[in-house]
PDB file of C-alpha atoms in Angstrom:
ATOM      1  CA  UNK M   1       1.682  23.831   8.823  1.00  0.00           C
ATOM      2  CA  UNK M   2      -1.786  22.391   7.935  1.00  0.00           C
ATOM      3  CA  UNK M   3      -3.509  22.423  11.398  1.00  0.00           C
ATOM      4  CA  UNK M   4      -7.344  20.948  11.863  1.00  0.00           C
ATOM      5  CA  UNK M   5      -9.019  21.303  15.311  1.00  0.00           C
ATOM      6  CA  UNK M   6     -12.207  19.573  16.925  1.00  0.00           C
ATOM      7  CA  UNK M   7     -14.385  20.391  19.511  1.00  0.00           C
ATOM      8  CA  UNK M   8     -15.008  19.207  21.735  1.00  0.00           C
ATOM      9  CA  UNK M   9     -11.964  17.018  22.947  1.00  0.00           C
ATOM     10  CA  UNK M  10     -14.141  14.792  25.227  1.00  0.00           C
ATOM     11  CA  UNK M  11     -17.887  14.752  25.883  1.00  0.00           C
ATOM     12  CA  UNK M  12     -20.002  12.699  28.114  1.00  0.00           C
ATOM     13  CA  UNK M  13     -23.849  12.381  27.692  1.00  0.00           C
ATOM     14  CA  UNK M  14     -26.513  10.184  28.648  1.00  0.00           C
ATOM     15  CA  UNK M  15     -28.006   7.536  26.463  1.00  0.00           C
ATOM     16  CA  UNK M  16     -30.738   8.658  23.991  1.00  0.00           C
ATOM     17  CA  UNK M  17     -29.004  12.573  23.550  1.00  0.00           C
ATOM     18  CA  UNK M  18     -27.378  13.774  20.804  1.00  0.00           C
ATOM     19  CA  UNK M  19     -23.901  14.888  20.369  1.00  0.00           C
ATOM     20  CA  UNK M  20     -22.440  17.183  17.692  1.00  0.00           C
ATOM     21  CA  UNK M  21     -18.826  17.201  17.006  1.00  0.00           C
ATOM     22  CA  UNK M  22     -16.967  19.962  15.080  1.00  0.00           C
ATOM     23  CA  UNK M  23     -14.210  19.486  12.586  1.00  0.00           C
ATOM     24  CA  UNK M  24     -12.081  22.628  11.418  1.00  0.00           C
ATOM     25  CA  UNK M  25      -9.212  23.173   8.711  1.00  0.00           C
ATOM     26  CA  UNK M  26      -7.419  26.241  10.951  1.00  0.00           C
ATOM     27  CA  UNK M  27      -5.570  27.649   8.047  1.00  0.00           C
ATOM     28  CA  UNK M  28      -6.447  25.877   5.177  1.00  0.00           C
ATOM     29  CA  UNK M  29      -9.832  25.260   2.983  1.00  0.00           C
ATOM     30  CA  UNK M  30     -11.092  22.112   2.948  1.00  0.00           C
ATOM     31  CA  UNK M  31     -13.654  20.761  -0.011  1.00  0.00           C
ATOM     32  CA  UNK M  32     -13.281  17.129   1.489  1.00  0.00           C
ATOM     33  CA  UNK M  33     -13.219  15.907   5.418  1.00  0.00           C
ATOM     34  CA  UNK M  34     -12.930  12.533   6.241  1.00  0.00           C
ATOM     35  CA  UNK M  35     -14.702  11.142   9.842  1.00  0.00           C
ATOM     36  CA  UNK M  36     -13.106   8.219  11.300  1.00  0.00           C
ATOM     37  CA  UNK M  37     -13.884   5.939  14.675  1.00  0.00           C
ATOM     38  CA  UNK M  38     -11.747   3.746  15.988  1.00  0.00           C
ATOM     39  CA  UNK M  39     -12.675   1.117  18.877  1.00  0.00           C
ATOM     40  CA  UNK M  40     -10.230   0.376  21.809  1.00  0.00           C
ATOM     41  CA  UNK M  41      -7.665  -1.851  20.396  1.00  0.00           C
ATOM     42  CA  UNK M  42      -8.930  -1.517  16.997  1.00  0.00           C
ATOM     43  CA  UNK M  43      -8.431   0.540  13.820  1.00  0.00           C
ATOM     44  CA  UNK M  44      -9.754   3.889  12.456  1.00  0.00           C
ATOM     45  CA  UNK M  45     -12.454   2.744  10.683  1.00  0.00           C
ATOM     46  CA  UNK M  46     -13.602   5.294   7.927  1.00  0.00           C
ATOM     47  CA  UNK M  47     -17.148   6.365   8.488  1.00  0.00           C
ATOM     48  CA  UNK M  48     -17.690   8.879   5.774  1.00  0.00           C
ATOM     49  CA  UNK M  49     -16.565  11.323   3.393  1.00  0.00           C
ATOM     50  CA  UNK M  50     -18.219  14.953   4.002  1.00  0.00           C
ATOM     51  CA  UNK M  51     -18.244  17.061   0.977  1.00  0.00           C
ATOM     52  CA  UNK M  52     -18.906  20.696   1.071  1.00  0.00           C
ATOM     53  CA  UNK M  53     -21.471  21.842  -0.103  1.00  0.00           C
ATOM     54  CA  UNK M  54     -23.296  18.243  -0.945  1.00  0.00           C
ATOM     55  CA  UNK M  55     -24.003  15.307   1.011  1.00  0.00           C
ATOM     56  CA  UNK M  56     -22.115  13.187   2.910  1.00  0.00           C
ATOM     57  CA  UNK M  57     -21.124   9.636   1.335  1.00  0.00           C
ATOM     58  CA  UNK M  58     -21.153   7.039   3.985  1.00  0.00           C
ATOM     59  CA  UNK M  59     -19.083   3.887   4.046  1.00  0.00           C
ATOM     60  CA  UNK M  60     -21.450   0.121   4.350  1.00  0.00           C
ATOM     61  CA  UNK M  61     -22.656  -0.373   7.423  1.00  0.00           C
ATOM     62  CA  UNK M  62     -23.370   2.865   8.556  1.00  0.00           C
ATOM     63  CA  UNK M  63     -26.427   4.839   9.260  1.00  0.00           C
ATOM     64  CA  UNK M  64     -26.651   7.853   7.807  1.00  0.00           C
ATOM     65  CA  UNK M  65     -29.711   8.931   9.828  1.00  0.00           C
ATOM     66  CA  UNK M  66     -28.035   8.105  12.974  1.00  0.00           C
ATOM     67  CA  UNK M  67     -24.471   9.840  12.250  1.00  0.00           C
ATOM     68  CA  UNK M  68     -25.568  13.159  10.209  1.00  0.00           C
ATOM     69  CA  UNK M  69     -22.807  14.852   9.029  1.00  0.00           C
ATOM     70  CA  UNK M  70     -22.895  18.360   7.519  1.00  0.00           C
ATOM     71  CA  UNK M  71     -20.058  20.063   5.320  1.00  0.00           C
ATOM     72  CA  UNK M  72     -21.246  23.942   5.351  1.00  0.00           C
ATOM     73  CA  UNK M  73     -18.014  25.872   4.598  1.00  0.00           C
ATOM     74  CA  UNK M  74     -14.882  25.048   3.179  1.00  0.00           C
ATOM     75  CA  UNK M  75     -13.434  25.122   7.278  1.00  0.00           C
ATOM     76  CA  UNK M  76     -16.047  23.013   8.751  1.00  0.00           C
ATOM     77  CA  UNK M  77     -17.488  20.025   9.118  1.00  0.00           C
ATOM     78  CA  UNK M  78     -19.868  18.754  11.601  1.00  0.00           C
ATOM     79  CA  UNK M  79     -20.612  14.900  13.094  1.00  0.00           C
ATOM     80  CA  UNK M  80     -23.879  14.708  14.792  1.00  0.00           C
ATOM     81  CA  UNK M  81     -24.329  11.385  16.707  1.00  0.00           C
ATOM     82  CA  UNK M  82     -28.393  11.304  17.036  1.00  0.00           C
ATOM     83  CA  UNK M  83     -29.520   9.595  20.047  1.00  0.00           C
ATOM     84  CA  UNK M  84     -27.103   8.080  21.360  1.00  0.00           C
ATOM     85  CA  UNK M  85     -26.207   4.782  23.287  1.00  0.00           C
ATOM     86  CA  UNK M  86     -23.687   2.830  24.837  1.00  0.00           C
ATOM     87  CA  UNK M  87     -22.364   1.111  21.884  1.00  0.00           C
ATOM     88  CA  UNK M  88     -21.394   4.514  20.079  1.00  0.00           C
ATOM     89  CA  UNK M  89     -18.853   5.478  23.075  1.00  0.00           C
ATOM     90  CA  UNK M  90     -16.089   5.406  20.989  1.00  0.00           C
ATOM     91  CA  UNK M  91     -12.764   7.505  19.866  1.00  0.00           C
ATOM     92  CA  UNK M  92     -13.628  10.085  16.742  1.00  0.00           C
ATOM     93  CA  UNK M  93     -11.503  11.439  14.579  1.00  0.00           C
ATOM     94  CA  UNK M  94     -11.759  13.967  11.287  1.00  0.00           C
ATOM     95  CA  UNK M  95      -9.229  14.507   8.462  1.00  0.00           C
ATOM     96  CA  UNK M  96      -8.913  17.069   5.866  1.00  0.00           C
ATOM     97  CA  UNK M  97      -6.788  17.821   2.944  1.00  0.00           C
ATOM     98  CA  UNK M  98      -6.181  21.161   1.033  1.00  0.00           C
ATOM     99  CA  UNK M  99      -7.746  22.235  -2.122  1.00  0.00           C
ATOM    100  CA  UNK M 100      -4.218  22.065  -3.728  1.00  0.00           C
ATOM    101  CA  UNK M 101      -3.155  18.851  -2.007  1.00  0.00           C
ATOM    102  CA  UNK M 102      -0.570  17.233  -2.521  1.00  0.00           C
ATOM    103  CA  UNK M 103      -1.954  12.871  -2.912  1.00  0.00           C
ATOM    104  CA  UNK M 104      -2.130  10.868   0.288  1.00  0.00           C
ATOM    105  CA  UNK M 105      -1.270  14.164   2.572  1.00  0.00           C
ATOM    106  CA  UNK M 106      -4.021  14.066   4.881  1.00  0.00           C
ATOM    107  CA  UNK M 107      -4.286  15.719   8.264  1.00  0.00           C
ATOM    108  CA  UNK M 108      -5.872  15.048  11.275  1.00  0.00           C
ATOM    109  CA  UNK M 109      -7.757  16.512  14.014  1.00  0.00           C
ATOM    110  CA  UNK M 110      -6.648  15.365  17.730  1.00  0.00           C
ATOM    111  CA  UNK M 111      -9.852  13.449  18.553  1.00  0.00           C
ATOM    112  CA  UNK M 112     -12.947  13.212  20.431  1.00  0.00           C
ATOM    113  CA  UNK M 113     -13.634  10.576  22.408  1.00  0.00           C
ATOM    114  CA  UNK M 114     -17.343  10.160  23.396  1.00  0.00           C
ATOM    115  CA  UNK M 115     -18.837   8.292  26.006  1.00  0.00           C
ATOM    116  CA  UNK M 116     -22.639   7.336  26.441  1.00  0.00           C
ATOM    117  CA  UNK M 117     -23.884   6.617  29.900  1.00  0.00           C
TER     118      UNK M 117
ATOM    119  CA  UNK C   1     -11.628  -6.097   0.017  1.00  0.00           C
ATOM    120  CA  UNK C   2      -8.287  -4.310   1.120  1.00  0.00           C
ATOM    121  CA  UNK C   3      -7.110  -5.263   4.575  1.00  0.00           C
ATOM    122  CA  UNK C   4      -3.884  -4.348   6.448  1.00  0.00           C
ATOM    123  CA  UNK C   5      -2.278  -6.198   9.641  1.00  0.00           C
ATOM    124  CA  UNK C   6       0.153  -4.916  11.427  1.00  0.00           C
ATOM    125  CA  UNK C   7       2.650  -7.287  13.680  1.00  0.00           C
ATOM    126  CA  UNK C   8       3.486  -7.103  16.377  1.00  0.00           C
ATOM    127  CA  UNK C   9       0.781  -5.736  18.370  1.00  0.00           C
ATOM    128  CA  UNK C  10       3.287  -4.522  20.828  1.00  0.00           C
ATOM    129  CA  UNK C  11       6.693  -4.175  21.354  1.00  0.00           C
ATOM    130  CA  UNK C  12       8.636  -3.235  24.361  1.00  0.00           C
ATOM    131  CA  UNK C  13      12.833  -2.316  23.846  1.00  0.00           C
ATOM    132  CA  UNK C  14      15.429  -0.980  25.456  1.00  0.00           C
ATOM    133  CA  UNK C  15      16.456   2.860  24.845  1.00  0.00           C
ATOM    134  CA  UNK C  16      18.908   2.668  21.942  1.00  0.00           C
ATOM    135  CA  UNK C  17      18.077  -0.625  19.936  1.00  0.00           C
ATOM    136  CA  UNK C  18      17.402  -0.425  16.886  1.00  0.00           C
ATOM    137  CA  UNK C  19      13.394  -2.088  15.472  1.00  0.00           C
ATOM    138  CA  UNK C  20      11.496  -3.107  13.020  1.00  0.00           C
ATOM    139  CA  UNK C  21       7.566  -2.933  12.545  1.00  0.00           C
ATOM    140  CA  UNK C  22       5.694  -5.253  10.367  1.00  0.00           C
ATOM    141  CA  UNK C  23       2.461  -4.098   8.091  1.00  0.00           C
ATOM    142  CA  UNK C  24       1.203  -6.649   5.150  1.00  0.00           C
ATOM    143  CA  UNK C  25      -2.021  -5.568   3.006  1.00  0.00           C
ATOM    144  CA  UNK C  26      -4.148  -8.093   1.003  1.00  0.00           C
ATOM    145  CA  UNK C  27      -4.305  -6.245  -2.377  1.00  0.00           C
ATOM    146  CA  UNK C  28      -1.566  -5.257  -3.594  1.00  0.00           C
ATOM    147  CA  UNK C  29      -2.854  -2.866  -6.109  1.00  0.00           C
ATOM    148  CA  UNK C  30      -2.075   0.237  -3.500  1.00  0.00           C
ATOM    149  CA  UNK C  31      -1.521   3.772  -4.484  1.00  0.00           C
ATOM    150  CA  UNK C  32       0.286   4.460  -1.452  1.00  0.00           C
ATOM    151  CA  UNK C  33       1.219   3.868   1.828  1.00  0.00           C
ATOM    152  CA  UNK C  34       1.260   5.814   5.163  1.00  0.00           C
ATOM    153  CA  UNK C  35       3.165   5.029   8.515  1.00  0.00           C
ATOM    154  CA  UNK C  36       1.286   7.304  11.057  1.00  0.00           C
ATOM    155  CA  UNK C  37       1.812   7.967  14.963  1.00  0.00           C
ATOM    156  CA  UNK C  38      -0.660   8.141  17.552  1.00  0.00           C
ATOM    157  CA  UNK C  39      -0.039   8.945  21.419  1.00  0.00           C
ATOM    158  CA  UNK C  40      -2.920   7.951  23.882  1.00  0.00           C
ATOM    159  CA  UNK C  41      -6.176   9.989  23.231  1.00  0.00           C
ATOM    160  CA  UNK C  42      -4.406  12.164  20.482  1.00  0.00           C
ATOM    161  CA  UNK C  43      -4.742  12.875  16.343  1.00  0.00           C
ATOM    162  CA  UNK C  44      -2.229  10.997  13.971  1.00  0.00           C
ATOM    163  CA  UNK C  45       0.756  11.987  12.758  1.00  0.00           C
ATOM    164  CA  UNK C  46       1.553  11.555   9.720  1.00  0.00           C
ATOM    165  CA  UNK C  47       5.053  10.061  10.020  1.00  0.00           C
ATOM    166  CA  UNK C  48       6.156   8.920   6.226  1.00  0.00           C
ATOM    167  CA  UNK C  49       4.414   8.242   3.035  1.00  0.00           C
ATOM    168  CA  UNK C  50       5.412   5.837   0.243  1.00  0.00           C
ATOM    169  CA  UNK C  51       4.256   6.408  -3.737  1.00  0.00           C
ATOM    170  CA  UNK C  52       3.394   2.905  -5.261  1.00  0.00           C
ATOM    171  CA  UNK C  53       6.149   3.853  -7.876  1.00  0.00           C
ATOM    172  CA  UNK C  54       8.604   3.600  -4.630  1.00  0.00           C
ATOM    173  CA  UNK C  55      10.517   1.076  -2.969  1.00  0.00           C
ATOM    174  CA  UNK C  56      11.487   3.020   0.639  1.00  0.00           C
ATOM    175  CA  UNK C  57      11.645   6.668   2.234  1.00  0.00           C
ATOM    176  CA  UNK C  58      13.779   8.145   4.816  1.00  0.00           C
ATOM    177  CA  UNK C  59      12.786  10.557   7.406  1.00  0.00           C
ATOM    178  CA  UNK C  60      16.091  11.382  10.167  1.00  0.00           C
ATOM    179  CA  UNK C  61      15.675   7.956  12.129  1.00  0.00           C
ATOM    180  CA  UNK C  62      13.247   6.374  10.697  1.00  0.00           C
ATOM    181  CA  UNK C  63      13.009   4.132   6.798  1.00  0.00           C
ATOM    182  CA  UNK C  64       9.951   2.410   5.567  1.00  0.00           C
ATOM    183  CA  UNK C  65      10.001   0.016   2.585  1.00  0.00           C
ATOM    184  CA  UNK C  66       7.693  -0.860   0.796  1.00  0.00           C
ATOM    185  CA  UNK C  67       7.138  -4.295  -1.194  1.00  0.00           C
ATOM    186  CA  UNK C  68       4.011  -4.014  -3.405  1.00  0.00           C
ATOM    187  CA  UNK C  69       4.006  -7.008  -5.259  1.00  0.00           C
ATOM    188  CA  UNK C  70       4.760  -9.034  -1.900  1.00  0.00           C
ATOM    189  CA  UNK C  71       2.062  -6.878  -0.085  1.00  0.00           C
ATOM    190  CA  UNK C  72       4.845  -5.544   2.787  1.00  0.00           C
ATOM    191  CA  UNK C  73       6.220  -2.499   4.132  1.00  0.00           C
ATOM    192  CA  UNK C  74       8.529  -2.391   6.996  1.00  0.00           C
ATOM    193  CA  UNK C  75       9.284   0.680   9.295  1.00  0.00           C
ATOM    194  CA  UNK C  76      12.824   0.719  11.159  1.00  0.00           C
ATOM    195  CA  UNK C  77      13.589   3.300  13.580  1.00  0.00           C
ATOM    196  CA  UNK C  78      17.154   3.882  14.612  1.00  0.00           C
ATOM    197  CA  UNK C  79      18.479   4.147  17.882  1.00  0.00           C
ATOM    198  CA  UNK C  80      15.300   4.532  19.605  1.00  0.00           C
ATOM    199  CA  UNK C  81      14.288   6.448  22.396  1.00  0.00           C
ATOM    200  CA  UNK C  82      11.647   6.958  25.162  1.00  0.00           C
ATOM    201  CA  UNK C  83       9.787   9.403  22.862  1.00  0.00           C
ATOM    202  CA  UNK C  84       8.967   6.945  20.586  1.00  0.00           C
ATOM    203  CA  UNK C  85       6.776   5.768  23.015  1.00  0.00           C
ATOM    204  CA  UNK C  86       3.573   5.682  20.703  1.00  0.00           C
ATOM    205  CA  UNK C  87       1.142   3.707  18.645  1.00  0.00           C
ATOM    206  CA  UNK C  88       2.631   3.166  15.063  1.00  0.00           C
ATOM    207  CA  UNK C  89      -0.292   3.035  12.459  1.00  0.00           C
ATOM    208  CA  UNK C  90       0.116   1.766   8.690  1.00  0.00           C
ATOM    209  CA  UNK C  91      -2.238   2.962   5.965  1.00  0.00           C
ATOM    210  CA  UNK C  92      -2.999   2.159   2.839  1.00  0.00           C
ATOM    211  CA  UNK C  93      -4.794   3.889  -0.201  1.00  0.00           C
ATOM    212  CA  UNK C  94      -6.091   2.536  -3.590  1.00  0.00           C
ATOM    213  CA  UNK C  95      -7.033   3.897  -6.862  1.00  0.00           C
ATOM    214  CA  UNK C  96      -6.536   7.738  -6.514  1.00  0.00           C
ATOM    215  CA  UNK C  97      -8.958   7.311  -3.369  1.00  0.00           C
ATOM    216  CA  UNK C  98      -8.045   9.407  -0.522  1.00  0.00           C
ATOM    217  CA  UNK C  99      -9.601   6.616   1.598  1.00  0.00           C
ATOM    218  CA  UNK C 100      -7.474   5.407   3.897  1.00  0.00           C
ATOM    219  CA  UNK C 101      -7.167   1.690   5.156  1.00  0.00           C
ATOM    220  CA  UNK C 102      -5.417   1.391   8.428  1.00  0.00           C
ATOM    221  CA  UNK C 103      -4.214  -1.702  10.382  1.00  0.00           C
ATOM    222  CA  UNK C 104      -4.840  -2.126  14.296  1.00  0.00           C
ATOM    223  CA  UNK C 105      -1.711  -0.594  15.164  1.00  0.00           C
ATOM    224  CA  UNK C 106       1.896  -1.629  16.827  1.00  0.00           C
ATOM    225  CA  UNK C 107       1.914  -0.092  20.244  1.00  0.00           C
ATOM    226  CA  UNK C 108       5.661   0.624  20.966  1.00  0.00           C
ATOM    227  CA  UNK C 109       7.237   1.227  24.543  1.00  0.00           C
ATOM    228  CA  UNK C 110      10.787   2.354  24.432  1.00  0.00           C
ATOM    229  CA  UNK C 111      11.948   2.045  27.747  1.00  0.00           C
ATOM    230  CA  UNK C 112      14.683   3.976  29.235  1.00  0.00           C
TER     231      UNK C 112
END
């Protein structure tokens, strides 16, 4: 099955660092990956759509120069959270979908939960 | 704006009884619907998906419906058991989007 990985699983880093988190399609190419954050108690809130090859389209509300998110292959995709504080500890998740997808099957990576000291 | 609630927040049953989850979206012009897992700190899985064309699906113990003009879709799970222990996410898409709109979640705890 359609596996997608990130790294790392947890990270902990002190307010004003940055923090880059990995998103991979395992056995499957990617054109599109989706990066999600979801709150304690709250819902997956989509952040932005990475495109290979092109740039990233971000949902209202959030900055692109503070979450940069580059699409380089067709396997990975990468969330950088620039200078980070308290406020952006939060739960991350990617999703991908195959080139020959079949509508609404996404899958998802198993997380990474950040917290800023 | 699309947005989807999910009710209860949580639920706590017996091993064996049989449940329903609640999930109601705001616009009803949905291409499809998702009913997702997620155990603590973990991905989703993606448990069963519903076509706008499609009134209900059936995966072993578990059926969602789904009511598009009414806004509704209703997961039931079957004779539960302990490892249903999970949050149960519903998701909605529009328009061909892959976007997907989730609600806050129904954190179940079958208990044995």
């Amino acid at each position: 099955g359609a596996v997608v990985s990130q790294h790392p699983s947890w990270v902990i880093c002190k307010s004003g660092t940055s923090v880059k988190i990995e998103c991979r399609s395992l056995d499957f190419q990617a054109t599109t990956m989706f990066w999600y954050r979801q709150f304690p108690k709250q819902s997956l809130m989509l952040m932005a759509t990475s495109n290979e090859g092109s740039k990233a389209t971000y949902e209202q509300g959030v900055e692109k120069d503070k979450f940069l998110i580059n699409h380089a292959s067709l396997t990975l995709s990468t969330l950088t959270v620039t200078s980070a504080h308290p406020e952006d500890s939060s739960f991350y998740i990617c999703s991908a979908y195959p080139r020959d997808y079949i509508q609404g099957t996404q899958y998802f990576g198993p997380g990474t939960r950040l917290l800023v000291l | 704006k699309q947005e989807v609630t999910q009710i209860p927040a949580a639920l706590s049953v017996p091993e064996g009884e049989n449940l329903v989850l609640n999930c109601s979206f705001t616009d009803s012009a949905i291409y499809n619907l998702q009913w997702f897992r997620q155990d603590p700190g973990k991905g989703l899985t993606s448990l069963l998906l519903i076509q706008s064309s499609q009134r209900e699906q059936t995966s072993g113990r578990l059926n969602a419906s789904l009511d598009k003009s009414s806004g509704r879709s209703t997961l039931y799970i079957a004779a539960s058991q302990p490892g249903d222990s999970a949050t149960y996410l519903c998701a909605v898409t529009q328009g061909g989007s892959e976007k997907l709109v989730f609600g806050k979640g129904t954190k179940l705890t079958v208990n044995p």
